[in-house]
PDB file of C-alpha atoms in Angstrom:
ATOM      1  CA  UNK G  30       0.164 -16.619 -50.304  1.00 39.00           C
ATOM      2  CA  UNK G  31       1.947 -18.961 -52.915  1.00 38.00           C
ATOM      3  CA  UNK G  32      -0.247 -20.712 -55.510  1.00 43.00           C
ATOM      4  CA  UNK G  33       0.246 -24.364 -56.803  1.00 38.00           C
ATOM      5  CA  UNK G  34       2.960 -23.303 -59.253  1.00 36.00           C
ATOM      6  CA  UNK G  35       4.837 -21.405 -56.684  1.00 36.00           C
ATOM      7  CA  UNK G  36       3.669 -18.062 -58.003  1.00 39.00           C
ATOM      8  CA  UNK G  37       3.089 -15.141 -55.487  1.00 39.00           C
ATOM      9  CA  UNK G  38      -0.573 -14.470 -55.183  1.00 41.00           C
ATOM     10  CA  UNK G  39      -0.631 -10.654 -54.875  1.00 41.00           C
ATOM     11  CA  UNK G  40      -4.245 -10.308 -54.480  1.00 39.00           C
ATOM     12  CA  UNK G  41      -4.083 -11.725 -50.902  1.00 39.00           C
ATOM     13  CA  UNK G  42      -1.678  -9.469 -49.364  1.00 37.00           C
ATOM     14  CA  UNK G  43      -3.359  -7.166 -46.765  1.00 36.00           C
ATOM     15  CA  UNK G  44      -6.376  -5.009 -46.531  1.00 38.00           C
ATOM     16  CA  UNK G  45      -8.729  -3.675 -49.010  1.00 39.00           C
ATOM     17  CA  UNK G  46      -8.189   0.155 -49.536  1.00 43.00           C
ATOM     18  CA  UNK G  47      -7.188   2.840 -51.859  1.00 47.00           C
ATOM     19  CA  UNK G  48      -3.708   1.491 -52.389  1.00 49.00           C
ATOM     20  CA  UNK G  49      -4.685  -2.113 -52.359  1.00 54.00           C
ATOM     21  CA  UNK G  50      -7.450  -4.102 -53.971  1.00 61.00           C
ATOM     22  CA  UNK G  51      -8.665  -7.322 -52.550  1.00 82.00           C
ATOM     23  CA  UNK G  52      -9.763 -10.236 -54.624  1.00 91.00           C
ATOM     24  CA  UNK G  53     -11.740  -9.335 -57.733  1.00 92.00           C
ATOM     25  CA  UNK G  54     -13.819 -11.313 -60.255  1.00 94.00           C
ATOM     26  CA  UNK G  55     -10.720 -12.326 -62.037  1.00 94.00           C
ATOM     27  CA  UNK G  56      -9.121 -13.883 -58.995  1.00 94.00           C
ATOM     28  CA  UNK G  57     -12.395 -15.684 -58.164  1.00 95.00           C
ATOM     29  CA  UNK G  58     -12.651 -17.134 -61.651  1.00 96.00           C
ATOM     30  CA  UNK G  59      -9.142 -18.337 -61.487  1.00 96.00           C
ATOM     31  CA  UNK G  60      -9.684 -19.791 -58.104  1.00 95.00           C
ATOM     32  CA  UNK G  61     -12.700 -21.776 -59.439  1.00 97.00           C
ATOM     33  CA  UNK G  62     -10.653 -22.906 -62.607  1.00 96.00           C
ATOM     34  CA  UNK G  63      -7.855 -24.067 -60.307  1.00 96.00           C
ATOM     35  CA  UNK G  64     -10.202 -26.359 -58.630  1.00 97.00           C
ATOM     36  CA  UNK G  65     -11.613 -27.618 -61.980  1.00 97.00           C
ATOM     37  CA  UNK G  66      -8.473 -27.707 -63.963  1.00 97.00           C
ATOM     38  CA  UNK G  67      -5.524 -27.752 -61.635  1.00 96.00           C
ATOM     39  CA  UNK G  68      -2.903 -28.484 -64.376  1.00 97.00           C
ATOM     40  CA  UNK G  69      -3.833 -25.403 -66.419  1.00 97.00           C
ATOM     41  CA  UNK G  70      -2.035 -22.042 -65.825  1.00 96.00           C
ATOM     42  CA  UNK G  71      -4.557 -19.366 -65.844  1.00 96.00           C
ATOM     43  CA  UNK G  72      -2.067 -16.674 -65.383  1.00 95.00           C
ATOM     44  CA  UNK G  73      -2.928 -14.897 -68.564  1.00 95.00           C
ATOM     45  CA  UNK G  74      -6.327 -14.096 -67.127  1.00 95.00           C
ATOM     46  CA  UNK G  75      -4.752 -11.908 -64.677  1.00 94.00           C
ATOM     47  CA  UNK G  76      -3.773  -9.389 -67.411  1.00 95.00           C
ATOM     48  CA  UNK G  77      -6.143  -9.953 -70.376  1.00 96.00           C
ATOM     49  CA  UNK G  78      -8.982 -10.845 -68.031  1.00 95.00           C
ATOM     50  CA  UNK G  79      -8.693  -7.660 -66.198  1.00 96.00           C
ATOM     51  CA  UNK G  80      -8.252  -5.570 -69.504  1.00 96.00           C
ATOM     52  CA  UNK G  81     -11.411  -7.035 -70.756  1.00 96.00           C
ATOM     53  CA  UNK G  82     -13.337  -6.484 -67.515  1.00 95.00           C
ATOM     54  CA  UNK G  83     -12.140  -2.852 -67.358  1.00 95.00           C
ATOM     55  CA  UNK G  84     -13.248  -2.343 -70.822  1.00 94.00           C
ATOM     56  CA  UNK G  85     -16.783  -3.860 -70.039  1.00 95.00           C
ATOM     57  CA  UNK G  86     -16.994  -1.578 -67.049  1.00 95.00           C
ATOM     58  CA  UNK G  87     -15.982   1.667 -68.756  1.00 95.00           C
ATOM     59  CA  UNK G  88     -17.898   1.096 -71.901  1.00 95.00           C
ATOM     60  CA  UNK G  89     -21.395   2.070 -70.780  1.00 96.00           C
ATOM     61  CA  UNK G  90     -20.096   5.418 -69.385  1.00 96.00           C
ATOM     62  CA  UNK G  91     -18.222   6.151 -72.643  1.00 96.00           C
ATOM     63  CA  UNK G  92     -21.263   5.168 -74.890  1.00 96.00           C
ATOM     64  CA  UNK G  93     -23.500   7.456 -72.783  1.00 97.00           C
ATOM     65  CA  UNK G  94     -21.228  10.325 -73.201  1.00 97.00           C
ATOM     66  CA  UNK G  95     -21.264   9.873 -76.914  1.00 97.00           C
ATOM     67  CA  UNK G  96     -25.006   9.416 -77.053  1.00 98.00           C
ATOM     68  CA  UNK G  97     -25.578  12.721 -75.293  1.00 98.00           C
ATOM     69  CA  UNK G  98     -23.933  14.270 -78.339  1.00 98.00           C
ATOM     70  CA  UNK G  99     -26.222  12.261 -80.828  1.00 97.00           C
ATOM     71  CA  UNK G 100     -23.348   9.712 -81.658  1.00 97.00           C
ATOM     72  CA  UNK G 101     -22.817   6.152 -81.120  1.00 94.00           C
ATOM     73  CA  UNK G 102     -19.200   4.833 -80.493  1.00 93.00           C
ATOM     74  CA  UNK G 103     -18.613   3.915 -84.111  1.00 93.00           C
ATOM     75  CA  UNK G 104     -19.822   7.240 -85.414  1.00 95.00           C
ATOM     76  CA  UNK G 105     -17.648   9.074 -82.845  1.00 96.00           C
ATOM     77  CA  UNK G 106     -14.630   7.001 -84.021  1.00 94.00           C
ATOM     78  CA  UNK G 107     -15.204   8.396 -87.549  1.00 96.00           C
ATOM     79  CA  UNK G 108     -15.725  12.085 -86.562  1.00 97.00           C
ATOM     80  CA  UNK G 109     -12.831  11.772 -83.961  1.00 96.00           C
ATOM     81  CA  UNK G 110     -10.514  10.421 -86.384  1.00 96.00           C
ATOM     82  CA  UNK G 111     -11.383  13.134 -88.916  1.00 97.00           C
ATOM     83  CA  UNK G 112     -11.013  15.827 -86.164  1.00 97.00           C
ATOM     84  CA  UNK G 113      -7.585  14.575 -84.893  1.00 96.00           C
ATOM     85  CA  UNK G 114      -6.372  14.486 -88.406  1.00 95.00           C
ATOM     86  CA  UNK G 115      -6.111  18.137 -88.320  1.00 96.00           C
ATOM     87  CA  UNK G 116      -7.370  20.865 -90.915  1.00 97.00           C
ATOM     88  CA  UNK G 117      -9.173  20.571 -93.207  1.00 96.00           C
ATOM     89  CA  UNK G 118     -10.388  17.333 -91.377  1.00 97.00           C
ATOM     90  CA  UNK G 119     -10.588  15.287 -94.424  1.00 96.00           C
ATOM     91  CA  UNK G 120      -9.526  11.859 -95.330  1.00 94.00           C
ATOM     92  CA  UNK G 121     -10.185   9.260 -97.937  1.00 91.00           C
ATOM     93  CA  UNK G 122     -12.516   6.465 -97.139  1.00 87.00           C
ATOM     94  CA  UNK G 123      -9.480   4.052 -97.460  1.00 85.00           C
ATOM     95  CA  UNK G 124      -7.540   6.178 -94.904  1.00 90.00           C
ATOM     96  CA  UNK G 125     -10.594   6.294 -92.605  1.00 91.00           C
ATOM     97  CA  UNK G 126     -11.243   2.452 -92.561  1.00 83.00           C
ATOM     98  CA  UNK G 127      -7.421   1.672 -92.239  1.00 87.00           C
ATOM     99  CA  UNK G 128      -7.227   4.007 -89.346  1.00 89.00           C
ATOM    100  CA  UNK G 129     -10.395   2.565 -87.763  1.00 87.00           C
ATOM    101  CA  UNK G 130      -9.569  -1.099 -88.553  1.00 65.00           C
ATOM    102  CA  UNK G 131     -13.069  -1.878 -89.573  1.00 70.00           C
ATOM    103  CA  UNK G 132     -14.503  -3.322 -92.826  1.00 69.00           C
ATOM    104  CA  UNK G 133     -15.306  -0.722 -95.474  1.00 68.00           C
ATOM    105  CA  UNK G 134     -19.052  -1.785 -95.451  1.00 75.00           C
ATOM    106  CA  UNK G 135     -19.340  -0.798 -91.892  1.00 84.00           C
ATOM    107  CA  UNK G 136     -17.595   2.429 -92.719  1.00 88.00           C
ATOM    108  CA  UNK G 137     -20.031   3.258 -95.536  1.00 88.00           C
ATOM    109  CA  UNK G 138     -23.035   2.732 -93.433  1.00 90.00           C
ATOM    110  CA  UNK G 139     -21.635   4.918 -90.668  1.00 93.00           C
ATOM    111  CA  UNK G 140     -20.642   7.732 -93.256  1.00 94.00           C
ATOM    112  CA  UNK G 141     -24.308   7.591 -94.508  1.00 94.00           C
ATOM    113  CA  UNK G 142     -25.716   8.323 -91.067  1.00 96.00           C
ATOM    114  CA  UNK G 143     -23.068  11.001 -90.510  1.00 97.00           C
ATOM    115  CA  UNK G 144     -23.748  12.670 -93.611  1.00 97.00           C
ATOM    116  CA  UNK G 145     -27.387  12.623 -92.976  1.00 97.00           C
ATOM    117  CA  UNK G 146     -26.836  14.275 -89.643  1.00 97.00           C
ATOM    118  CA  UNK G 147     -24.879  17.004 -91.197  1.00 98.00           C
ATOM    119  CA  UNK G 148     -21.512  16.112 -89.590  1.00 98.00           C
ATOM    120  CA  UNK G 149     -19.652  15.073 -92.523  1.00 98.00           C
ATOM    121  CA  UNK G 150     -19.785  15.755 -96.305  1.00 97.00           C
ATOM    122  CA  UNK G 151     -18.250  14.076 -99.357  1.00 95.00           C
ATOM    123  CA  UNK G 152     -15.806  16.258-101.250  1.00 94.00           C
ATOM    124  CA  UNK G 153     -13.642  15.752-104.391  1.00 88.00           C
ATOM    125  CA  UNK G 154     -10.283  14.066-103.366  1.00 79.00           C
ATOM    126  CA  UNK G 155      -7.206  16.230-103.697  1.00 77.00           C
ATOM    127  CA  UNK G 156      -5.109  13.270-104.913  1.00 72.00           C
ATOM    128  CA  UNK G 157      -7.694  11.682-107.312  1.00 67.00           C
ATOM    129  CA  UNK G 158     -10.513  13.725-108.855  1.00 66.00           C
ATOM    130  CA  UNK G 159     -12.473  10.532-109.446  1.00 71.00           C
ATOM    131  CA  UNK G 160     -13.013   9.686-105.864  1.00 80.00           C
ATOM    132  CA  UNK G 161     -14.612  11.441-102.912  1.00 90.00           C
ATOM    133  CA  UNK G 162     -12.912  12.265 -99.593  1.00 94.00           C
ATOM    134  CA  UNK G 163     -14.912  12.566 -96.278  1.00 96.00           C
ATOM    135  CA  UNK G 164     -14.702  15.947 -94.448  1.00 97.00           C
ATOM    136  CA  UNK G 165     -16.057  17.123 -91.312  1.00 98.00           C
ATOM    137  CA  UNK G 166     -18.576  20.020 -91.479  1.00 98.00           C
ATOM    138  CA  UNK G 167     -18.362  22.933 -89.058  1.00 98.00           C
ATOM    139  CA  UNK G 168     -20.835  21.153 -86.809  1.00 98.00           C
ATOM    140  CA  UNK G 169     -19.023  17.993 -87.247  1.00 98.00           C
ATOM    141  CA  UNK G 170     -15.821  19.616 -85.978  1.00 98.00           C
ATOM    142  CA  UNK G 171     -17.676  21.293 -83.032  1.00 98.00           C
ATOM    143  CA  UNK G 172     -19.439  18.096 -82.073  1.00 98.00           C
ATOM    144  CA  UNK G 173     -16.504  15.873 -82.350  1.00 98.00           C
ATOM    145  CA  UNK G 174     -14.346  18.096 -80.167  1.00 98.00           C
ATOM    146  CA  UNK G 175     -17.192  18.676 -77.534  1.00 98.00           C
ATOM    147  CA  UNK G 176     -17.833  14.962 -77.325  1.00 98.00           C
ATOM    148  CA  UNK G 177     -14.061  14.169 -76.926  1.00 98.00           C
ATOM    149  CA  UNK G 178     -13.655  16.763 -74.237  1.00 98.00           C
ATOM    150  CA  UNK G 179     -16.514  15.377 -72.240  1.00 98.00           C
ATOM    151  CA  UNK G 180     -15.366  11.901 -72.771  1.00 97.00           C
ATOM    152  CA  UNK G 181     -11.865  12.598 -71.437  1.00 97.00           C
ATOM    153  CA  UNK G 182     -13.430  14.585 -68.476  1.00 97.00           C
ATOM    154  CA  UNK G 183     -15.553  11.473 -67.708  1.00 96.00           C
ATOM    155  CA  UNK G 184     -12.679   9.063 -68.068  1.00 96.00           C
ATOM    156  CA  UNK G 185     -10.387  11.102 -65.975  1.00 96.00           C
ATOM    157  CA  UNK G 186     -13.020  11.173 -63.161  1.00 96.00           C
ATOM    158  CA  UNK G 187     -13.481   7.282 -63.452  1.00 95.00           C
ATOM    159  CA  UNK G 188      -9.744   6.812 -62.850  1.00 95.00           C
ATOM    160  CA  UNK G 189      -9.198   9.848 -60.519  1.00 95.00           C
ATOM    161  CA  UNK G 190      -8.766   7.688 -57.308  1.00 94.00           C
ATOM    162  CA  UNK G 191      -5.753   5.612 -59.019  1.00 94.00           C
ATOM    163  CA  UNK G 192      -2.512   7.086 -57.819  1.00 95.00           C
ATOM    164  CA  UNK G 193      -0.905   9.102 -60.779  1.00 95.00           C
ATOM    165  CA  UNK G 194       2.473   7.511 -60.583  1.00 96.00           C
ATOM    166  CA  UNK G 195       0.861   4.030 -60.712  1.00 96.00           C
ATOM    167  CA  UNK G 196      -1.303   5.364 -63.694  1.00 96.00           C
ATOM    168  CA  UNK G 197       1.843   6.363 -65.586  1.00 96.00           C
ATOM    169  CA  UNK G 198       3.620   2.991 -64.874  1.00 97.00           C
ATOM    170  CA  UNK G 199       0.468   1.115 -65.848  1.00 96.00           C
ATOM    171  CA  UNK G 200       0.147   3.086 -69.147  1.00 96.00           C
ATOM    172  CA  UNK G 201       3.680   2.259 -70.013  1.00 97.00           C
ATOM    173  CA  UNK G 202       3.315  -1.353 -69.289  1.00 97.00           C
ATOM    174  CA  UNK G 203       0.120  -1.531 -71.363  1.00 96.00           C
ATOM    175  CA  UNK G 204       1.902   0.215 -74.270  1.00 97.00           C
ATOM    176  CA  UNK G 205       4.526  -2.605 -74.123  1.00 97.00           C
ATOM    177  CA  UNK G 206       2.080  -5.285 -73.739  1.00 96.00           C
ATOM    178  CA  UNK G 207       0.071  -3.954 -76.788  1.00 94.00           C
ATOM    179  CA  UNK G 208       3.255  -4.047 -79.003  1.00 95.00           C
ATOM    180  CA  UNK G 209       4.036  -7.530 -77.689  1.00 95.00           C
ATOM    181  CA  UNK G 210       0.447  -8.809 -78.344  1.00 94.00           C
ATOM    182  CA  UNK G 211       0.432  -7.158 -81.914  1.00 92.00           C
ATOM    183  CA  UNK G 212       3.887  -8.624 -82.644  1.00 94.00           C
ATOM    184  CA  UNK G 213       2.689 -12.284 -81.436  1.00 93.00           C
ATOM    185  CA  UNK G 214      -0.676 -12.091 -83.298  1.00 92.00           C
ATOM    186  CA  UNK G 215       1.306 -10.942 -86.462  1.00 90.00           C
ATOM    187  CA  UNK G 216       3.529 -13.995 -86.210  1.00 89.00           C
ATOM    188  CA  UNK G 217       0.466 -16.268 -85.805  1.00 86.00           C
ATOM    189  CA  UNK G 218      -1.155 -14.702 -88.866  1.00 83.00           C
ATOM    190  CA  UNK G 219       2.137 -15.209 -90.792  1.00 82.00           C
ATOM    191  CA  UNK G 220       2.322 -18.866 -89.946  1.00 82.00           C
ATOM    192  CA  UNK G 221      -1.440 -19.388 -90.990  1.00 79.00           C
ATOM    193  CA  UNK G 222      -0.722 -17.909 -94.408  1.00 70.00           C
TER     194      UNK G 222
END
């Protein structure tokens, strides 16, 4: 089927099945907008709308996994970042909040909760004796790894019916899209300064 701009509508090409998906929520929203604002190209919704929808679908399962380890998603982000940094599983608060891309105040609150739970401790920084670094405790290392392993198993299950070759192609395309979006948003930020 060809839409009003001569674009191929791939969502209406055959049956619904494992290798083909029929019309989804994004297709229905685009069709409604096409009736209401026929001059507006809603093509970006095909990509960004679906990414947003997938995130919304997956988030409850991910959060439930982390909750089963006594962590919320933000807390896992901290312990996961420390764990993947390698031994001694220690970073400065500045390194952490840059890696997490959150406000330093949010990090301070998370660190307080994690310290109280016995998952992190503050230790003198190797680079600056006046400041404290954040380091995983042995329990923090154990819990971060266990939570991540369980999360990866759950996420693998969620996408298990999606063809592995298509998954690899999609991952590569999403990487390219991420770089393109970061570049474009960086340009916008530079124009606003």
